[in-house]
Coordinates of C-alpha atoms and ligand atoms in Angstrom, one line a residue:
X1 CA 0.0 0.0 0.0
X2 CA 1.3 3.8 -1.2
X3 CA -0.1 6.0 1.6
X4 CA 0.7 9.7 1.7
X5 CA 2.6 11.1 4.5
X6 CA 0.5 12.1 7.9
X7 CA 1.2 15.9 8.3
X8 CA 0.1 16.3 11.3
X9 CA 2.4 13.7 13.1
X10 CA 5.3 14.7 11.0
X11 CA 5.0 18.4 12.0
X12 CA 4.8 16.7 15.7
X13 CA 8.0 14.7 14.7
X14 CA 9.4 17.4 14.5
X15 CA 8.6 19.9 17.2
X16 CA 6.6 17.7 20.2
X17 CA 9.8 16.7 22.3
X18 CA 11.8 19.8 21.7
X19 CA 9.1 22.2 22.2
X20 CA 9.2 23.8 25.4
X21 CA 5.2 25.2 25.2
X22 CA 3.0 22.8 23.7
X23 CA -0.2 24.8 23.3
X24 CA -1.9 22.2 20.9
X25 CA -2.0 18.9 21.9
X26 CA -5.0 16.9 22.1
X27 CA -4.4 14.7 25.1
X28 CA -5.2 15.5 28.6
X29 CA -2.4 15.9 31.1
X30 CA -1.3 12.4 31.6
X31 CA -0.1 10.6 34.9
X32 CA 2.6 8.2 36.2
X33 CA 2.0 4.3 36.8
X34 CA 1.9 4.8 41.2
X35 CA -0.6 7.3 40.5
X36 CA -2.6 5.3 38.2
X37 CA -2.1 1.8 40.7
X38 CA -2.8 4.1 43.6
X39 CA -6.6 4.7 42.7
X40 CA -7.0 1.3 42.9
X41 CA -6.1 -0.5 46.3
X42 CA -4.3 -3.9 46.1
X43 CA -3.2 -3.1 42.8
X44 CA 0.8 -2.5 43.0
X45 CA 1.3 -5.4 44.0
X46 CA -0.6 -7.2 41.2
X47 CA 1.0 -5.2 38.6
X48 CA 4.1 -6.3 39.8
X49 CA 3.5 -10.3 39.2
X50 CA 1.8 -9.6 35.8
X51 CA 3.3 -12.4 33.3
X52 CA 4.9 -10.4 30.2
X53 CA 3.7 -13.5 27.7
X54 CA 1.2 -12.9 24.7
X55 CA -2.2 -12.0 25.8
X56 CA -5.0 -13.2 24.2
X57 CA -5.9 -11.4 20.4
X58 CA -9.1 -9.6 21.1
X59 CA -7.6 -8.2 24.4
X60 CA -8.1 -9.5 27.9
X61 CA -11.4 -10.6 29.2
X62 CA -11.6 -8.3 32.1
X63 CA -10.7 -5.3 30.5
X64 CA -13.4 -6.1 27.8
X65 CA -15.9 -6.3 30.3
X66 CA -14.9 -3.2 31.5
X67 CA -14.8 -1.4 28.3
X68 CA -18.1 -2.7 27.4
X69 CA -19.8 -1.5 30.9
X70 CA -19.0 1.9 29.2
X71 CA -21.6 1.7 26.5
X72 CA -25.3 0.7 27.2
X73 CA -25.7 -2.2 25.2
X74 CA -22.1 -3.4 24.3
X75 CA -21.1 -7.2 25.8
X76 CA -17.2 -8.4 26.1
X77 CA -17.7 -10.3 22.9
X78 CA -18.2 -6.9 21.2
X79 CA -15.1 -5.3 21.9
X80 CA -12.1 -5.6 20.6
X81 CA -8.8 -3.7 21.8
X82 CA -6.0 -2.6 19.9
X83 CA -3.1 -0.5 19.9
X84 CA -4.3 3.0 20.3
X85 CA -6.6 4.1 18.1
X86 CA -3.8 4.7 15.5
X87 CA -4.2 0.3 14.7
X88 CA -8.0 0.1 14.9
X89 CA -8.4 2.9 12.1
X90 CA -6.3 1.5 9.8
X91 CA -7.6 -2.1 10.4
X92 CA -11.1 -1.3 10.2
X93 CA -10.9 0.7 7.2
X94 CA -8.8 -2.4 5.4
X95 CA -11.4 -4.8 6.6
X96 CA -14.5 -2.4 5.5
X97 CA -13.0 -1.3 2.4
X98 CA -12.5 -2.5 -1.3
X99 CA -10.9 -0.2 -3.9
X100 CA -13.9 2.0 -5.9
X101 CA -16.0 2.5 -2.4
X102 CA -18.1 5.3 -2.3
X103 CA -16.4 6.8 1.4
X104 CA -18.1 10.0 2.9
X105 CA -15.7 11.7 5.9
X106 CA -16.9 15.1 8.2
X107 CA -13.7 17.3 7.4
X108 CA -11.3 18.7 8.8
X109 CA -10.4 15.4 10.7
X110 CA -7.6 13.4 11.8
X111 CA -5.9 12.4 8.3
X112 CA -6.0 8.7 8.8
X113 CA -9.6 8.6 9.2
X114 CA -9.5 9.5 5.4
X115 CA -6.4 8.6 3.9
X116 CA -6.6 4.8 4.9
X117 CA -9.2 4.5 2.8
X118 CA -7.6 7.1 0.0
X119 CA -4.9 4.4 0.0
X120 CA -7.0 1.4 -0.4
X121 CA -8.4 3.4 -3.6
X122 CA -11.5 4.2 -2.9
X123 CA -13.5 7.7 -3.8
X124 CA -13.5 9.7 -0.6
X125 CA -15.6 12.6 -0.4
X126 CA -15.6 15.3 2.5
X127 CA -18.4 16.5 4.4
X128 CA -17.0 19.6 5.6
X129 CA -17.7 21.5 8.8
X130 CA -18.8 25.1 8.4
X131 CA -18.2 28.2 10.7
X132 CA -21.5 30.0 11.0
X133 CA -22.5 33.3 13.5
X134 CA -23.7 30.5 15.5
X135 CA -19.8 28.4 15.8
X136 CA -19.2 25.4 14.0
X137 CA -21.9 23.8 12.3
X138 CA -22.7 20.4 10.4
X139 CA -25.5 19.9 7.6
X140 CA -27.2 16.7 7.3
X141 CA -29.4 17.9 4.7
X142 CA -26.1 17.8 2.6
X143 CA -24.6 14.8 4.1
X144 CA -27.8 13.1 2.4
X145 CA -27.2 14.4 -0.7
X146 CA -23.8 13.3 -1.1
X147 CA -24.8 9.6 -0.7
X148 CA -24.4 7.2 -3.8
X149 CA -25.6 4.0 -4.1
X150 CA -21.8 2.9 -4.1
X151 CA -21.0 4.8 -0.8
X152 CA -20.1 1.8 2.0
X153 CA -19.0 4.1 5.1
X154 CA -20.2 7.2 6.0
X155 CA -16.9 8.4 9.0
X156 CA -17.5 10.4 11.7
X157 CA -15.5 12.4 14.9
X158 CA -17.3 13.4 17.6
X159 CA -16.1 15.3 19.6
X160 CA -14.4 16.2 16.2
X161 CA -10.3 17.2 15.8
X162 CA -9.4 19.9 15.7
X163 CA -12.7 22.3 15.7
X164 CA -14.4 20.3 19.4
X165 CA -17.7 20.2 17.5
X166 CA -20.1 17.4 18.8
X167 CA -23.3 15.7 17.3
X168 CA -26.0 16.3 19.4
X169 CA -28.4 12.6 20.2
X170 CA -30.8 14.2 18.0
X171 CA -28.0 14.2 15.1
X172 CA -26.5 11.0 15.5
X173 CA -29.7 9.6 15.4
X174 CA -30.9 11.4 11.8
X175 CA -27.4 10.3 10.8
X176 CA -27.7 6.2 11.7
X177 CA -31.4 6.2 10.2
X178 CA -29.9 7.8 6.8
X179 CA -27.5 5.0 7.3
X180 CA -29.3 2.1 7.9
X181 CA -32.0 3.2 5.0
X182 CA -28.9 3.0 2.4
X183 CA -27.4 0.0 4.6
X184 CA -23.8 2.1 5.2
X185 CA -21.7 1.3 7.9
X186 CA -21.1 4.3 10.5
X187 CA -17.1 4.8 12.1
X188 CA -17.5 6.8 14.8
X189 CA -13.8 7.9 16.1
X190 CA -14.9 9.1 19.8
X191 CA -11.6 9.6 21.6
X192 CA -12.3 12.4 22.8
X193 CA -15.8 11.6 24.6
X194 CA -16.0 12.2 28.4
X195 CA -14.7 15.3 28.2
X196 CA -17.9 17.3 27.4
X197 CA -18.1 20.9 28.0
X198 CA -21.6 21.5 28.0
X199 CA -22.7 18.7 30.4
X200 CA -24.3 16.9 27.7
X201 CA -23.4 13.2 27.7
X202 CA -24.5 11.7 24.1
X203 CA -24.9 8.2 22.9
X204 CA -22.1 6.1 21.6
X205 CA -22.8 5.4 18.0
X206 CA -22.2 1.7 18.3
X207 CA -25.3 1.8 20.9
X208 CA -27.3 3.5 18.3
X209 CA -26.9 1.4 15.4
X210 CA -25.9 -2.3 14.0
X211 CA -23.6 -1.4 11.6
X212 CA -22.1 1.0 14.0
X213 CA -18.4 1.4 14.8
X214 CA -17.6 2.8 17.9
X215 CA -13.5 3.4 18.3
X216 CA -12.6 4.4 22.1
X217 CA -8.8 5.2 23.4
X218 CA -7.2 5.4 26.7
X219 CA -5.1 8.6 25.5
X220 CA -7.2 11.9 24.7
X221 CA -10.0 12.0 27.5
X222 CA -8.1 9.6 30.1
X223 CA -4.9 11.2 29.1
X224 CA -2.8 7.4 28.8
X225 CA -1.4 7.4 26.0
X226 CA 1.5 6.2 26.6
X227 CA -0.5 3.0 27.2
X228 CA -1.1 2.6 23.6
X229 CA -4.6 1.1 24.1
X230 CA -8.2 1.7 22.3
X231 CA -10.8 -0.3 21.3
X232 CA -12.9 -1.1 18.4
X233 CA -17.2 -1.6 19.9
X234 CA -19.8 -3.2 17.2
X235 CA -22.4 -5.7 17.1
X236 CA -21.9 -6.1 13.2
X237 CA -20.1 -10.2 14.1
X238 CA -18.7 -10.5 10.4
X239 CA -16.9 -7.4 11.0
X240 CA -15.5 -8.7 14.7
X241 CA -14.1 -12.1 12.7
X242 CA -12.4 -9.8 10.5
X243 CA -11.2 -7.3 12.5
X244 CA -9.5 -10.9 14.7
X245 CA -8.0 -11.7 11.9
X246 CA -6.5 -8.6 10.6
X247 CA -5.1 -8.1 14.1
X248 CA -2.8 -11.3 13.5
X249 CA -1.4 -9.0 11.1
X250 CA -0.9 -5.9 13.2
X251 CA 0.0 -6.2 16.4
X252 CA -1.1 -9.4 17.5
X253 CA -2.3 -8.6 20.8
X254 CA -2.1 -5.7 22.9
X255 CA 0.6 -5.2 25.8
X256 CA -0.2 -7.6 29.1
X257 CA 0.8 -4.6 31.6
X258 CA -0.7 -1.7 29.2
X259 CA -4.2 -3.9 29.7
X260 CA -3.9 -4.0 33.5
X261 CA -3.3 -0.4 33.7
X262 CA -6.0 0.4 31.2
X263 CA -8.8 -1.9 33.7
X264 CA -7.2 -0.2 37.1
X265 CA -7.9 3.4 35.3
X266 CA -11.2 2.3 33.4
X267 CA -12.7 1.2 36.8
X268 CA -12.1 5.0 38.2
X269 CA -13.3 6.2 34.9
X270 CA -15.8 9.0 36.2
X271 CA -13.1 9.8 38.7
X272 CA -10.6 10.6 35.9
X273 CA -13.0 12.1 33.5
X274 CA -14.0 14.5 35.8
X275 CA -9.8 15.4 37.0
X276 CA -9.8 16.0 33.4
X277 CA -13.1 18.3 32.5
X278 CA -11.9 20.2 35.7
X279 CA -8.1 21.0 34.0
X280 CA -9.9 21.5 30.5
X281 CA -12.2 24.0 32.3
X282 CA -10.3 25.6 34.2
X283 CA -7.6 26.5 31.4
X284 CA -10.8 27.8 29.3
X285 CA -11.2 30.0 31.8
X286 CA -7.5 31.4 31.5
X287 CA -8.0 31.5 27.1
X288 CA -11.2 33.3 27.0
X289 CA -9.8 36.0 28.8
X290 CA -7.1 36.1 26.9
X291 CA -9.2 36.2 23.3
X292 CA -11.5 39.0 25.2
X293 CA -8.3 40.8 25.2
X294 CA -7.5 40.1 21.7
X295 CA -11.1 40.7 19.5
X296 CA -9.5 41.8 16.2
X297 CA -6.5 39.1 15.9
X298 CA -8.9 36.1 17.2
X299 CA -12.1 34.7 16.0
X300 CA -12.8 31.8 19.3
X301 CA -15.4 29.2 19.1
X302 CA -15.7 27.4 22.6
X303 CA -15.7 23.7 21.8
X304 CA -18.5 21.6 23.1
X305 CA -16.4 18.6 24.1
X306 CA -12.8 17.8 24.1
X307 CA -9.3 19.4 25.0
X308 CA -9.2 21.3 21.8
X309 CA -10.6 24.1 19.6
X310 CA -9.9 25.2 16.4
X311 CA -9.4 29.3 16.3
X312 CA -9.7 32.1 13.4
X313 CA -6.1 33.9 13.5
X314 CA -6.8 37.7 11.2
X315 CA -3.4 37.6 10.7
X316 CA -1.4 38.7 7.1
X317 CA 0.6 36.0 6.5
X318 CA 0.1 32.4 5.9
X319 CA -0.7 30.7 8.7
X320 CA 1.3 27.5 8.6
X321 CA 4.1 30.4 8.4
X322 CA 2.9 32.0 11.7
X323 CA 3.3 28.6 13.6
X324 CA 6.7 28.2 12.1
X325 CA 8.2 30.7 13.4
X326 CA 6.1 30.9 16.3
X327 CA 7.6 27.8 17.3
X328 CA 11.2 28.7 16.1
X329 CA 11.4 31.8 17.9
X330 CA 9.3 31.6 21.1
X331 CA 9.4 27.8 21.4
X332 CA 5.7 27.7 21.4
X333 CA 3.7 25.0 19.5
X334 CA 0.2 25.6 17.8
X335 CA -1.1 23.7 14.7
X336 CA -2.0 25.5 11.4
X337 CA -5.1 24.4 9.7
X338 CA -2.9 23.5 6.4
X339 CA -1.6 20.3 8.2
X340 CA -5.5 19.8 8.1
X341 CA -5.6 20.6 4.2
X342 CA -8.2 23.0 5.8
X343 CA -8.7 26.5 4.0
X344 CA -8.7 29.5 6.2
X345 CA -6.3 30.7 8.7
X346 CA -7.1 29.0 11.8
X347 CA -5.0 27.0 14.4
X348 CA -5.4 24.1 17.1
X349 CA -5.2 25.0 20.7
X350 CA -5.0 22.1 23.5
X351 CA -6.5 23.3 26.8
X352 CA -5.5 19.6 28.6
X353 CA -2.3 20.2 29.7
X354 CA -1.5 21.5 33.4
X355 CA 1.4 23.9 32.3
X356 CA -1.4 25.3 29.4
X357 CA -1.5 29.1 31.4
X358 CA 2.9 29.4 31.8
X359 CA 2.8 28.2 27.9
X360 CA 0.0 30.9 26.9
X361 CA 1.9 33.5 28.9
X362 CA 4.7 32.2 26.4
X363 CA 2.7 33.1 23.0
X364 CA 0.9 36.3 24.7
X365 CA 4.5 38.0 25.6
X366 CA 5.5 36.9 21.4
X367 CA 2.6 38.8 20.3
X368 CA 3.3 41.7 22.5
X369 CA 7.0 42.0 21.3
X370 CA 6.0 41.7 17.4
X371 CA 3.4 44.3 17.8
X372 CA 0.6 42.0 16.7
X373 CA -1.2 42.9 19.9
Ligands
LIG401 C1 -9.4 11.9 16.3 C2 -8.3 11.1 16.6 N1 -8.3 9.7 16.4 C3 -7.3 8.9 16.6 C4 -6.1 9.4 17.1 C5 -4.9 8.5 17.3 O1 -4.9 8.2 18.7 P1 -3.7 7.3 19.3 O2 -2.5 8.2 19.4 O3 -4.2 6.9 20.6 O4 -3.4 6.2 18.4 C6 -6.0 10.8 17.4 C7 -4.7 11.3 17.9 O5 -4.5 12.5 17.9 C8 -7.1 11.6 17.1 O6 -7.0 12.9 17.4

């Protein structure tokens, strides 16, 4: 397979571990293994006999279990975990996929959610987010329109990278009945659910529908990614068989201790998810002052879920330029929307991080000293 490079993780090749003031990343602020064994009594001690063999291919039973108590109508059997959620995109969209599909993705996204299946061949068409008076803004009106009869997936991210924007219940649902009337299968990348900003818990989309795809992570809301573990969730069993078997070609099975540590923190979920909501919230607090300050050069949209939004810059130069030498001569990081292939000059901020108000200090004071501001 001939797949085109992913911007976005060779820009963060780049800069991510040289960086001093990463003010865009999309994870929450992670923690170390004692504080991870320490919410759960009893459990040092059985991380430290865990055997370091092969664990079993679909992932082990427990944490299955677990992951499936997440959803309302998921069982062990319908789960399958994987590294990150890096593996389970590309592996689902090989599975799904044969060269000529019809492939419809909401845009701007995370690249691999449409370049996998660019790869494979197949016609990929966007269904692009639009800014609106109101914020960020997705028409399903035109999502129908783009359907063919050869269109097999319809791929969704919600809460979507980079803008935060999140289907409502009401949405997914007109979405999965447009689906199920044409018989598409729905990928729903959620890594970043848990996290939501307006209180509003929705659905998983593998709850909502039989050919539903539901892919989880223990990196963006739970802020483990150093874990490297996610998760597939469907009821479609064809697609579970296939998804086994293209596994044996991946990774094989998932890390032993990563597992343990993904059950210890999944069982403390709400405790976590909330630790995190509070760091995303209170560093929104901290950014909206500082747009307030700045009306002219920023155009903010508050994301509804998630550590990250996606923010107008009225700026005269390029804005992949900006960021360059933003992060050449200040050391801070932000994201242009060209690594997103995304027209307009926006970038990605990440409000997860704990040092996010010492590393916005960083970018205010550059502003201020190139008379920007
Ligand atoms: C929407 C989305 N999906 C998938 C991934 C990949 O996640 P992981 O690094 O856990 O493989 C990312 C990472 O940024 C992402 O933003």
């Amino acid at each position: 397979m001939k797949i085109n490079d992913f911007k976005l993780e060779v820009f963060f090749g780049k800069h991510e571990f040289t960086a001093p003031y990463l003010l865009t990343q999309s994870d929450c602020a992670s923690m170390s293994i004692d504080q991870v064994l320490a919410m759960e009594p009893g459990s040092k001690e059985k991380f430290m006999t865990e055997w370091l063999g092969y664990t079993e291919v679909p992932g082990n039973p427990e944490l299955r279990k677990i992951i499936a108590g997440l959803y309302t109508t998921m069982e062990t059997e319908n789960i399958i975990v994987h590294a990150g959620a890096q593996e389970p995109i590309f592996n689902c969209m090989n599975v799904l996929l044969d060269k000529g599909d019809h492939v419809i993705t909401q845009f701007p996204i995370y690249q691999s959610l449409f370049e996998v299946a660019h790869a494979i061949g197949c016609d990929v068409s966007k269904w692009s987010l639009e800014m609106t008076e109101n914020g960020w803004f997705m028409d399903i009106d035109k999502l129908e329109s783009m359907i063919k009869d050869t269109t097999k997936l319809i791929v969704l991210n919600s809460p979507n990278n980079p803008t935060g924007y999140t289907f409502t219940a009401k949405e997914l649902k007109r979405i999965v009945e447009l689906a199920r009337k044409h018989d598409i299968y729905v990928f729903c990348d959620e890594v970043y659910k848990g996290v939501e900003l307006d209180g509003i818990k929705r659905p998983w989309l593998a709850d909502l529908y039989e050919k539903g795809i539901s892919l989880g992570v223990m990196s963006k809301a739970y802020g483990l990614a150093g874990l490297r573990i996610g998760w597939l969730a469907t009821k479609d069993e064809d697609l579970l068989g296939k998804l086994i078997k293209m596994k044996h070609y991946t990774s094989i099975c998932s890390s032993g201790p990563s597992e343990f540590l993904a059950g210890v923190a999944l069982k403390h979920s709400d405790k976590l998810l909330a630790r995190n909501t509070k760091i995303i919230e209170d560093n929104l607090v901290i950014a909206e002052a500082f747009f307030d300050r700045y009306p002219k050069l920023f155009n903010y949209t508050r994301p509804m879920a998630g550590p990250i939004a996606f923010i107008e810059m009225k700026i005269d130069m390029p804005i992949a330029d900006f960021c360059d030498k933003l992060v050449e001569e200040a050391g801070v990081l932000l994201l242009p929307s060209s690594i997103y292939g995304f027209e307009g000059q926006y970038f990605r901020m990440g409000f997860g991080r704990d040092n996010f108000e010492e590393s916005l200090k960083h970018f205010e004071n550059y502003l201020i000293d190139k008379k920007l501001v």
